[in-house]
Amino acid sequence: QVQLVESGGGLVQAGGSLRLSCAASGRTFSSYTMGWFRQAPGKEREFVARISGSGAITYYADSVKGRFTISRDNAKNTVYLQMNSLKPEDTAVYYCAATGRVWSALSVTARGYDYWGQGTQVTVSS
């Protein structure tokens, strides 16, 4: 069982930056693929970014590529999402997720993850 707790959300002006953190419980954090998803009001949860257990491989949604960076510190059991050049359309609840399954195309979808955090609100004003 893995418990995930996100932090770092808030209100920021367009063009600004935020860094989200997700702290995980458990002693096998480095074996989990970690992902970030977001959900805006009235919309489905959408994939943002994922990172392999070692941190060597990352993958991003086209909508955030070049602006967001996912990283992890396995010594601290924490994954991060650095968000730069934020846009009003980035406004959403951001969720951290974890899976122990093999890295695959499934881990760009919500059903590819087994554990979820409670979410943190990010609001970007224009």
Short mmCIF file of C-alpha atoms in Angstrom, two decimals:
data_model
loop_
_atom_site.label_atom_id
_atom_site.label_comp_id
_atom_site.label_asym_id
_atom_site.label_seq_id
_atom_site.Cartn_x
_atom_site.Cartn_y
_atom_site.Cartn_z
CA GLN A 1 0.00 0.00 0.00
CA VAL A 2 1.24 3.46 -0.92
CA GLN A 3 -0.11 6.71 0.49
CA LEU A 4 0.42 9.92 -1.47
CA VAL A 5 0.13 13.48 -0.21
CA GLU A 6 0.36 16.43 -2.59
CA SER A 7 1.29 19.98 -1.67
CA GLY A 8 2.35 23.21 -3.32
CA GLY A 9 -0.81 24.26 -5.10
CA GLY A 10 -2.13 27.79 -5.00
CA LEU A 11 -3.12 30.89 -6.93
CA VAL A 12 -0.66 32.33 -9.44
CA GLN A 13 -0.83 34.84 -12.27
CA ALA A 14 -0.46 33.76 -15.87
CA GLY A 15 3.21 33.40 -16.76
CA GLY A 16 4.12 32.49 -13.21
CA SER A 17 5.50 29.30 -11.72
CA LEU A 18 4.59 26.75 -9.08
CA ARG A 19 6.25 23.57 -7.85
CA LEU A 20 4.05 20.72 -6.70
CA SER A 21 5.35 18.02 -4.40
CA CYS A 22 4.02 14.56 -3.71
CA ALA A 23 5.30 12.70 -0.67
CA ALA A 24 4.89 8.93 -0.69
CA SER A 25 4.89 6.41 2.13
CA GLY A 26 6.56 3.04 1.88
CA ARG A 27 10.05 1.64 1.47
CA THR A 28 9.87 0.71 -2.21
CA PHE A 29 9.25 4.14 -3.69
CA SER A 30 11.95 3.72 -6.32
CA SER A 31 10.08 0.76 -7.80
CA TYR A 32 7.03 2.84 -8.67
CA THR A 33 6.29 4.74 -11.82
CA MET A 34 4.88 8.09 -10.73
CA GLY A 35 2.48 10.27 -12.62
CA TRP A 36 0.78 13.64 -12.41
CA PHE A 37 -2.77 14.14 -13.64
CA ARG A 38 -5.15 17.08 -13.52
CA GLN A 39 -8.86 17.58 -13.58
CA ALA A 40 -10.63 20.82 -14.39
CA PRO A 41 -14.29 21.38 -13.44
CA GLY A 42 -16.60 19.51 -15.79
CA LYS A 43 -13.73 17.73 -17.53
CA GLU A 44 -12.22 14.29 -17.34
CA ARG A 45 -8.99 13.65 -15.49
CA GLU A 46 -6.12 14.07 -17.93
CA PHE A 47 -2.54 12.90 -17.99
CA VAL A 48 0.16 15.52 -17.41
CA ALA A 49 3.49 13.74 -16.94
CA ARG A 50 5.08 10.49 -15.75
CA ILE A 51 8.51 9.40 -14.55
CA SER A 52 10.11 6.00 -14.24
CA GLY A 53 11.24 4.55 -10.94
CA SER A 54 14.87 5.54 -11.44
CA GLY A 55 13.94 8.94 -12.81
CA ALA A 56 15.76 8.25 -16.07
CA ILE A 57 12.67 8.30 -18.27
CA THR A 58 10.04 11.01 -18.40
CA TYR A 59 7.09 11.65 -20.66
CA TYR A 60 4.78 14.64 -21.00
CA ALA A 61 1.42 15.56 -22.44
CA ASP A 62 1.80 17.82 -25.47
CA SER A 63 -0.09 20.57 -23.66
CA VAL A 64 2.65 20.95 -21.01
CA LYS A 65 5.77 19.89 -22.88
CA GLY A 66 8.50 22.50 -22.55
CA ARG A 67 6.76 24.22 -19.63
CA PHE A 68 6.46 21.50 -16.97
CA THR A 69 9.19 19.26 -15.57
CA ILE A 70 8.63 16.10 -13.55
CA SER A 71 11.39 14.86 -11.27
CA ARG A 72 11.83 12.66 -8.23
CA ASP A 73 14.06 12.26 -5.21
CA ASN A 74 13.97 8.62 -4.20
CA ALA A 75 15.91 9.32 -1.01
CA LYS A 76 13.04 11.57 0.08
CA ASN A 77 10.22 9.46 -1.38
CA THR A 78 9.04 12.54 -3.23
CA VAL A 79 8.06 13.40 -6.78
CA TYR A 80 7.85 16.96 -8.05
CA LEU A 81 6.14 18.86 -10.82
CA GLN A 82 7.79 22.15 -11.69
CA MET A 83 5.30 24.26 -13.64
CA ASN A 84 6.54 27.32 -15.52
CA SER A 85 4.86 29.74 -17.91
CA LEU A 86 1.50 28.86 -16.43
CA LYS A 87 -1.65 29.58 -18.41
CA PRO A 88 -5.26 30.00 -17.25
CA GLU A 89 -6.05 26.69 -18.96
CA ASP A 90 -3.69 24.96 -16.53
CA THR A 91 -6.21 25.65 -13.76
CA ALA A 92 -7.26 22.32 -12.26
CA VAL A 93 -6.92 20.00 -9.31
CA TYR A 94 -3.60 18.23 -9.71
CA TYR A 95 -3.24 14.63 -8.59
CA CYS A 96 -0.21 12.51 -7.95
CA ALA A 97 -0.44 8.80 -8.78
CA ALA A 98 1.69 5.68 -8.42
CA THR A 99 1.86 2.27 -10.02
CA GLY A 100 4.05 -0.73 -9.49
CA ARG A 101 3.21 -2.14 -12.89
CA VAL A 102 5.63 -2.34 -15.79
CA TRP A 103 6.22 0.91 -17.69
CA SER A 104 3.79 0.85 -20.59
CA ALA A 105 1.46 2.96 -22.66
CA LEU A 106 -1.16 2.36 -19.99
CA SER A 107 0.65 4.73 -17.61
CA VAL A 108 -0.49 7.73 -19.60
CA THR A 109 -4.05 6.89 -18.55
CA ALA A 110 -5.69 7.09 -15.15
CA ARG A 111 -6.49 3.38 -15.16
CA GLY A 112 -2.79 2.65 -15.34
CA TYR A 113 -2.32 3.75 -11.72
CA ASP A 114 -3.19 2.03 -8.48
CA TYR A 115 -2.66 4.72 -5.88
CA TRP A 116 -3.81 8.34 -5.83
CA GLY A 117 -3.32 11.39 -3.68
CA GLN A 118 -6.12 13.69 -2.58
CA GLY A 119 -5.21 16.43 -5.04
CA THR A 120 -4.05 20.02 -4.78
CA GLN A 121 -5.74 23.00 -6.42
CA VAL A 122 -3.84 25.11 -8.93
CA THR A 123 -5.51 28.30 -10.09
CA VAL A 124 -3.96 30.51 -12.78
CA SER A 125 -5.45 33.96 -13.16
CA SER A 126 -5.32 35.91 -16.42
#
